[in-house]
């Protein structure tokens, strides 16, 4: 910058944040090609999306993986897949973020092994493993083990990275999905910081990190946040996050170096707020949301990844991801944003907003700590119930019109969009053959291993898990022996057990005296009497590995408020489990929620199971991110109704459920 630049500007222009796109699908080879293309377009870091079987510790040939392989990310079942994923990408010079939680240790062991094979010094490798298991119990659903065991894995990974990979962020506290699950800015800050306290306490108390190095631990903790379209409030939220983090790390952990206490975060702006209706409006939403985490220099994101305009329709294409990358580049390189000090310093408006969020978040944090910490608050159901209730209130405001979403509940008249005129071609399609290829590949991998070495590595892993030993050495031995993702997780399941988190429905609140709901409640009661006098019974099912349960939970809450008896057993169910529950509970209707794109596999499996059980007459409805052509296929297969994000009015959906029951019973 010219030294004679006007007063008020920085003497030197700031460096831009790390620019990423969240990418990965189909196969390691296809994702590798996409990574190379994105890096060539000016992307400065990688953000790896893994498919749901990988995230939940299953191999591609596991029953629960059916229909999910390669859908929402790349399948990585073994060291060979990780080699293919990063082929030709120098990991010592690449900042890599991996969205992986329950098996974070496993994926980092694979990554580190590939880096070492490339000749990279592990101490030079920079990047992040998300590794925040708490929010998985509350919002995203890719947990495997109980909370205490999961925190032990996190502490082990932090301790390992501190010694061997000091430039790596071994944990990334993720408030992103808390906002999607309903959290207000105050709750998002308070609950995320409660999670950070739990992680830091676990590391401090595990005996693997000298007390004098807690500052180094704090310096490698990063956060991953959500930014909504209310970008002024989001700016205040990020400044409040930084203020509270500085206070906690100074007072609770005695970190004296201000540099180590700096709040470091990456961001993806709000995918849940993107709309299927008039999806072209998502472009300006994304840009405005990006401003909330870049305008304030003192609270600017260290890394940004933006969703694509068509994510409410399906998987973005490479062009769509390029468009999102270009949004970042225009802001960073064409605008003058990076030439100025903090724009909000001294602002009375911003100071008041920040103070309000700090005060409220401190109350939420103290409440959780008073319960015994975030793990106790998860196990009691308090956090999940609070989020379900907050999301119900958000939905109420949308449906009542108190909150405007352009193109959804206001300004709904529209011209045909050339962006979506191509139909299914406007999103990326995952070839169904991908799953068969992944199944064949993992079986070929198993057949070519030294079986004795695999057995010995898994036995060591199980033995170490039964002690307090750091599990990273045993995990690295498993990697070198050729163990698969499912085998690694399966060995730990045998020791730690599995876990089913509270659904939070007990805390769900209704919409009070809504006149429309009263009319639906009357229809439910009348239909129940006509069918024999009992309450209508609705089974809400989440087949497959899709853990995004917000929509299913909100439908369950609204249906219950309308008078249905709702049976909801949580996430990650097989078709057989859903069919068995439908028969055993003698329900009147089955509602399936699928957001991962696996609907063409998991829904027909439920329909076939019901027919085999003699209940082919039982109506089934489906909700999710479902393209029009797929919706036609589901209806042809026997689905009574298909709901998509365009159907935002929950009371109207529940009214339609009553109609489905009446038609199915000839009423």
XYZ file of C-alpha atoms in Angstrom, residues 99-608:
510
model
C -14.783 -32.424 9.211
C -14.492 -35.542 11.318
C -15.476 -36.067 14.929
C -15.976 -39.469 16.523
C -13.203 -41.118 14.424
C -10.974 -38.009 14.330
C -8.057 -39.936 15.813
C -8.339 -42.571 13.095
C -8.487 -40.073 10.217
C -5.578 -38.022 11.560
C -3.539 -41.218 11.895
C -4.289 -42.020 8.242
C -3.457 -38.437 7.208
C -0.196 -38.360 9.160
C 0.867 -41.701 7.738
C 0.279 -40.498 4.163
C 2.155 -37.269 4.929
C 5.112 -39.272 6.268
C 5.045 -41.468 3.145
C 5.343 -38.263 1.108
C 8.453 -37.363 3.105
C 6.757 -34.552 5.015
C 7.822 -33.644 8.525
C 4.758 -34.045 10.754
C 5.825 -30.944 12.673
C 5.258 -28.907 9.496
C 1.755 -30.223 8.756
C -0.952 -27.640 9.405
C -4.674 -28.115 9.539
C -7.624 -29.019 11.704
C -9.626 -32.017 12.804
C -13.074 -30.832 13.875
C -13.202 -33.379 16.700
C -16.036 -31.747 18.709
C -18.119 -34.693 19.798
C -20.472 -32.788 22.111
C -22.369 -31.048 19.335
C -22.849 -34.430 17.639
C -25.086 -35.503 20.528
C -27.074 -32.285 20.135
C -27.407 -31.578 16.453
C -25.512 -33.557 13.837
C -25.716 -37.123 15.081
C -22.409 -38.654 13.965
C -21.375 -39.747 17.442
C -20.364 -43.351 18.149
C -19.264 -43.764 21.758
C -20.595 -42.448 25.100
C -19.520 -38.900 26.018
C -16.819 -39.820 28.560
C -15.071 -42.218 26.168
C -15.348 -39.692 23.359
C -13.710 -36.984 25.460
C -10.929 -39.431 26.330
C -10.225 -39.885 22.591
C -10.188 -36.112 22.152
C -7.745 -35.605 25.044
C -5.473 -38.349 23.669
C -5.426 -36.688 20.260
C -4.702 -33.250 21.717
C -1.799 -34.643 23.741
C -0.370 -36.466 20.701
C -0.650 -33.436 18.416
C 0.992 -31.178 21.001
C 4.124 -33.321 20.866
C 4.197 -34.550 17.246
C 2.114 -32.087 15.183
C 2.420 -28.711 16.935
C 0.989 -26.754 13.961
C -2.144 -28.907 13.865
C -5.426 -27.882 15.515
C -6.430 -31.203 17.103
C -9.849 -29.970 18.181
C -12.217 -27.530 16.573
C -15.086 -26.529 18.885
C -18.042 -26.376 16.550
C -20.951 -24.069 17.302
C -22.037 -24.183 13.653
C -24.571 -26.953 14.105
C -25.837 -25.537 17.404
C -27.187 -22.565 15.479
C -28.735 -24.881 12.892
C -30.369 -26.840 15.719
C -32.030 -23.690 17.052
C -29.486 -21.932 19.259
C -29.778 -18.192 19.677
C -26.494 -16.225 19.536
C -26.406 -16.268 23.350
C -26.954 -20.042 23.488
C -24.479 -20.675 20.671
C -21.714 -18.838 22.508
C -22.575 -20.222 25.949
C -22.954 -23.857 24.907
C -19.844 -23.852 22.669
C -17.709 -22.406 25.436
C -19.073 -25.037 27.833
C -17.843 -27.642 25.350
C -14.445 -25.953 25.175
C -14.199 -26.041 28.963
C -15.006 -29.764 28.958
C -12.271 -30.452 26.399
C -9.659 -28.343 28.165
C -10.542 -29.874 31.540
C -10.184 -33.362 30.048
C -6.777 -32.486 28.601
C -5.617 -30.849 31.837
C -6.747 -33.832 33.927
C -5.563 -36.675 31.659
C -1.999 -36.496 33.004
C -0.420 -36.407 29.549
C 0.212 -32.653 29.275
C 2.535 -30.813 31.679
C 0.705 -27.968 33.475
C 3.155 -25.470 32.062
C 2.052 -26.340 28.505
C -1.673 -25.568 28.838
C -0.990 -22.297 27.056
C 0.262 -24.289 24.063
C -2.900 -26.402 24.180
C -5.133 -23.330 24.270
C -3.209 -21.811 21.360
C -4.123 -24.803 19.154
C -7.829 -24.875 20.026
C -9.878 -23.433 17.208
C -13.587 -22.897 16.716
C -15.922 -23.445 13.774
C -18.914 -21.157 13.733
C -22.073 -20.388 11.813
C -22.952 -16.968 10.457
C -26.560 -16.127 9.661
C -27.982 -13.357 7.532
C -28.382 -10.966 10.486
C -24.768 -9.969 9.938
C -24.657 -7.078 12.404
C -25.715 -9.404 15.213
C -23.324 -12.072 13.938
C -20.456 -9.571 14.072
C -21.333 -8.827 17.693
C -21.503 -12.554 18.424
C -17.974 -13.101 17.184
C -16.612 -10.202 19.224
C -18.400 -11.594 22.287
C -16.944 -15.062 21.602
C -13.453 -13.589 21.604
C -13.972 -11.600 24.805
C -15.282 -14.599 26.761
C -12.617 -16.971 25.399
C -9.914 -14.546 26.521
C -11.484 -14.372 29.985
C -11.917 -18.143 30.406
C -8.452 -19.112 29.229
C -6.845 -16.453 31.432
C -8.834 -17.084 34.609
C -9.624 -20.820 34.478
C -6.417 -22.116 32.882
C -3.904 -19.430 33.844
C -2.758 -18.647 30.306
C -0.816 -15.385 30.546
C 0.250 -14.937 26.915
C -2.407 -12.857 25.061
C -1.288 -14.395 21.781
C -2.122 -17.889 23.034
C -5.508 -16.670 24.248
C -6.499 -15.278 20.865
C -9.859 -16.538 19.626
C -9.140 -18.458 16.418
C -12.007 -19.576 14.265
C -13.100 -20.711 10.844
C -16.575 -20.382 9.465
C -19.097 -21.753 7.055
C -22.060 -19.494 6.641
C -25.555 -20.753 7.243
C -26.444 -23.641 4.917
C -29.717 -24.305 6.737
C -30.912 -20.796 5.885
C -30.572 -21.446 2.158
C -33.919 -21.932 0.454
C -35.252 -24.305 -2.164
C -37.746 -21.618 -3.186
C -36.161 -18.932 -5.407
C -32.688 -20.395 -4.800
C -31.062 -17.503 -6.671
C -31.676 -15.450 -3.499
C -29.153 -17.664 -1.732
C -26.310 -15.846 -3.492
C -26.958 -12.576 -1.698
C -27.640 -14.421 1.563
C -24.217 -16.049 1.383
C -22.473 -12.748 0.673
C -24.223 -10.953 3.540
C -23.447 -13.802 5.920
C -19.776 -13.664 4.922
C -19.696 -10.015 6.012
C -20.625 -10.990 9.576
C -17.293 -12.801 10.002
C -15.034 -10.547 7.956
C -16.077 -6.918 8.606
C -14.631 -6.754 12.120
C -10.838 -6.937 11.932
C -10.536 -7.709 15.655
C -12.859 -10.690 15.287
C -12.204 -11.763 11.702
C -12.329 -15.439 10.736
C -9.010 -17.153 10.078
C -10.601 -19.413 7.443
C -13.854 -19.183 5.473
C -15.757 -21.721 3.422
C -19.024 -20.802 1.763
C -21.873 -23.079 0.748
C -23.181 -22.990 -2.807
C -26.420 -21.370 -3.936
C -28.048 -24.736 -4.707
C -27.298 -26.709 -1.520
C -31.001 -26.729 -0.609
C -31.548 -28.613 -3.886
C -28.767 -31.173 -3.663
C -25.006 -31.646 -4.006
C -23.269 -28.618 -5.590
C -21.405 -29.000 -8.890
C -17.792 -27.824 -9.367
C -19.093 -24.631 -11.031
C -21.263 -23.867 -8.004
C -18.300 -24.304 -5.660
C -16.204 -22.063 -7.910
C -18.904 -19.378 -7.700
C -18.726 -19.475 -3.891
C -14.928 -19.274 -3.959
C -15.116 -16.254 -6.256
C -17.376 -14.491 -3.723
C -14.546 -14.676 -1.195
C -11.945 -13.572 -3.706
C -13.954 -10.519 -4.799
C -14.328 -9.382 -1.185
C -10.680 -10.011 -0.300
C -8.978 -8.733 -3.440
C -11.338 -6.241 -5.099
C -12.797 -4.436 -2.080
C -10.865 -2.246 0.351
C -11.964 -4.243 3.429
C -8.437 -5.426 4.310
C -6.959 -1.924 4.212
C -8.531 -0.610 7.422
C -8.356 -1.156 11.195
C -11.401 -2.522 12.984
C -14.469 -0.713 11.686
C -16.444 -1.100 14.921
C -13.924 0.154 17.467
C -15.679 2.794 19.563
C -19.135 1.984 18.212
C -21.757 2.418 20.935
C -24.180 0.193 19.017
C -21.685 -2.656 18.657
C -20.483 -2.337 22.253
C -24.047 -2.660 23.550
C -24.734 -5.691 21.336
C -21.526 -7.405 22.415
C -22.138 -6.705 26.093
C -25.619 -8.179 25.851
C -24.376 -11.399 24.277
C -21.473 -11.684 26.736
C -23.808 -11.287 29.704
C -26.340 -13.809 28.420
C -23.732 -16.350 27.315
C -21.996 -16.152 30.688
C -25.319 -17.041 32.342
C -25.785 -20.030 30.006
C -22.217 -21.191 30.611
C -22.565 -20.978 34.394
C -25.863 -22.855 34.229
C -24.238 -25.734 32.341
C -21.196 -25.790 34.625
C -23.545 -25.805 37.614
C -25.112 -29.010 36.278
C -21.703 -30.664 36.397
C -20.516 -29.627 32.955
C -21.537 -30.116 29.371
C -21.472 -33.937 29.492
C -23.998 -33.966 32.340
C -26.091 -31.410 30.460
C -26.087 -33.705 27.400
C -26.943 -36.850 29.335
C -29.779 -35.159 31.239
C -31.325 -33.995 27.971
C -31.195 -30.345 29.056
C -29.165 -29.062 26.119
C -31.092 -30.993 23.474
C -34.467 -29.972 24.901
C -33.378 -26.337 24.999
C -32.339 -26.423 21.343
C -35.535 -28.158 20.223
C -37.576 -25.517 22.038
C -35.540 -22.667 20.525
C -35.935 -24.093 17.038
C -39.681 -24.482 17.572
C -39.867 -20.778 18.435
C -37.844 -19.907 15.327
C -40.254 -21.949 13.204
C -43.215 -20.239 14.852
C -41.854 -16.825 13.870
C -41.348 -17.983 10.293
C -44.824 -19.467 9.976
C -46.532 -16.492 11.586
C -44.719 -14.049 9.324
C -42.980 -12.327 12.245
C -39.714 -13.206 10.483
C -39.475 -12.693 6.735
C -37.681 -15.099 4.423
C -37.860 -13.673 0.925
C -39.387 -16.068 -1.566
C -40.625 -18.412 1.167
C -43.201 -16.616 3.300
C -43.151 -13.238 1.520
C -42.566 -12.031 -2.043
C -43.287 -15.515 -3.311
C -44.253 -14.568 -6.864
C -41.396 -15.446 -9.173
C -40.247 -15.800 -12.734
C -38.954 -19.186 -13.874
C -35.297 -19.480 -12.904
C -32.773 -20.299 -15.627
C -30.504 -21.588 -12.867
C -32.799 -24.532 -12.200
C -34.227 -24.997 -15.699
C -31.905 -27.941 -16.245
C -33.676 -29.926 -13.509
C -31.474 -32.682 -12.118
C -28.529 -31.294 -14.089
C -28.461 -28.232 -11.798
C -26.892 -30.326 -9.028
C -24.113 -32.912 -8.830
C -25.318 -36.479 -9.261
C -23.653 -39.373 -7.433
C -23.568 -42.505 -9.581
C -25.187 -45.434 -7.712
C -22.297 -47.566 -8.968
C -20.015 -45.656 -6.573
C -21.283 -47.684 -3.634
C -20.789 -51.038 -5.352
C -17.248 -50.032 -6.296
C -16.469 -48.985 -2.711
C -17.833 -52.277 -1.358
C -15.729 -54.267 -3.814
C -12.657 -52.155 -3.026
C -12.836 -52.596 0.745
C -13.290 -56.360 0.365
C -10.301 -56.487 -1.983
C -8.285 -54.475 0.558
C -9.128 -56.910 3.353
C -8.201 -59.890 1.208
C -4.737 -58.507 0.509
C -3.650 -57.858 4.103
C -1.560 -59.763 6.586
C -4.370 -61.133 8.756
C -2.127 -61.837 11.712
C -0.846 -58.245 11.751
C -4.409 -56.923 11.611
C -5.522 -59.149 14.483
C -2.537 -58.140 16.595
C -3.095 -54.435 15.965
C -6.771 -54.648 16.854
C -5.993 -56.637 19.982
C -3.519 -53.984 21.087
C -6.116 -51.268 20.434
C -8.722 -53.073 22.557
C -6.202 -53.722 25.329
C -5.012 -50.108 25.429
C -8.607 -48.837 25.378
C -9.249 -50.749 28.593
C -6.465 -48.727 30.265
C -5.673 -45.019 30.401
C -2.960 -45.278 27.743
C -2.949 -42.799 24.877
C -4.659 -44.586 21.986
C -2.782 -42.872 19.162
C 0.171 -45.327 19.081
C -2.194 -48.313 18.852
C -4.232 -46.491 16.215
C -1.123 -45.834 14.119
C -0.245 -49.535 14.347
C -3.753 -50.310 13.051
C -3.217 -47.935 10.115
C 0.068 -49.581 9.156
C -1.432 -53.077 9.453
C -4.229 -52.207 7.036
C -7.136 -52.074 9.497
C -10.310 -50.498 8.087
C -12.369 -47.634 9.471
C -15.146 -49.998 10.527
C -12.741 -52.399 12.213
C -11.037 -49.609 14.191
C -14.371 -48.230 15.397
C -15.741 -51.724 15.983
C -12.850 -52.611 18.277
C -13.510 -49.510 20.383
C -17.260 -50.185 20.385
C -16.482 -53.504 22.093
C -14.677 -51.659 24.881
C -16.569 -48.366 25.195
C -20.036 -49.444 24.062
C -22.332 -47.348 21.889
C -24.648 -44.509 22.821
C -28.065 -43.134 21.931
C -28.427 -39.463 22.783
C -31.660 -37.969 24.202
C -34.056 -36.805 21.472
C -35.078 -33.634 23.295
C -38.762 -33.957 22.424
C -39.828 -33.712 26.044
C -38.744 -30.078 26.016
C -40.381 -29.214 22.706
C -42.880 -26.394 22.967
C -45.986 -25.851 20.913
C -47.373 -22.771 19.247
C -49.992 -21.881 21.813
C -53.394 -20.783 20.630
C -52.709 -20.942 16.894
C -56.148 -21.054 15.242
C -54.946 -23.226 12.370
C -53.468 -25.737 14.783
C -56.759 -25.880 16.658
C -58.539 -26.843 13.444
C -55.967 -29.564 12.719
C -56.278 -30.819 16.283
C -60.009 -31.195 15.702
C -59.383 -33.205 12.502
C -56.962 -35.475 14.368
C -59.521 -36.134 17.110
C -62.369 -36.787 14.652
C -60.240 -39.138 12.550
C -59.156 -41.019 15.655
C -62.777 -41.538 16.680
C -63.742 -42.723 13.196
C -60.923 -45.274 13.284
C -62.025 -46.770 16.574
C -61.656 -44.181 19.266
C -57.900 -44.117 19.951
C -55.354 -41.393 19.224
C -53.734 -41.352 15.813
C -50.253 -42.810 16.042
C -47.354 -41.472 13.974
C -43.951 -43.153 13.725
C -41.187 -40.689 12.818
C -38.202 -42.610 11.483
C -34.629 -41.659 10.557
C -33.349 -44.487 8.320
C -29.680 -44.866 7.466
C -26.887 -42.752 8.892
C -28.338 -39.270 8.387
C -28.103 -37.602 11.793
C -29.557 -34.202 10.889
C -32.703 -34.620 12.945
C -33.925 -31.019 13.289
C -36.737 -31.392 10.766
C -37.881 -34.746 12.106
C -37.958 -33.397 15.652
C -39.948 -30.320 14.686
C -42.513 -32.424 12.824
C -42.736 -34.713 15.860
C -43.292 -31.746 18.191
C -45.971 -30.176 15.976
C -47.746 -33.497 15.365
C -47.783 -34.159 19.099
C -49.214 -30.695 19.734
C -51.912 -31.476 17.158
C -52.981 -34.570 19.092
C -50.996 -37.354 17.448
C -49.282 -39.904 19.627
C -45.734 -39.712 18.283
C -43.235 -42.551 18.375
C -39.704 -41.288 17.708
C -36.733 -43.507 18.506
C -33.996 -41.168 17.334
C -31.470 -41.415 14.518
C -29.539 -44.116 12.699
C -32.108 -46.883 12.300
C -32.156 -49.782 9.865
C -35.178 -50.368 7.677
C -35.868 -53.498 9.711
C -35.924 -51.546 12.990
C -38.363 -48.997 11.560
C -40.647 -51.724 10.206
C -40.567 -53.598 13.511
C -41.488 -50.429 15.429
C -44.337 -49.647 13.019
C -45.817 -53.113 13.465
C -45.245 -53.356 17.213
C -46.642 -49.872 17.920
C -49.574 -50.421 15.491
C -49.142 -46.956 14.011
C -51.436 -45.239 11.523
C -48.690 -43.533 9.552
C -44.912 -43.726 9.028
C -42.948 -40.539 8.348
C -39.350 -40.891 7.152
C -36.818 -38.048 7.213
C -33.771 -38.281 4.924
C -31.456 -35.341 4.204
C -28.328 -37.181 3.073
C -29.501 -38.014 -0.454
C -29.921 -41.722 0.283
C -33.725 -41.633 -0.072
C -33.858 -43.786 -3.216
C -32.153 -46.620 -1.309
C -33.463 -46.405 2.259
C -37.113 -45.521 1.587
C -37.845 -48.470 -0.753
C -36.201 -50.734 1.837
C -38.783 -49.603 4.408
C -41.654 -50.006 1.919
C -40.497 -53.528 1.036
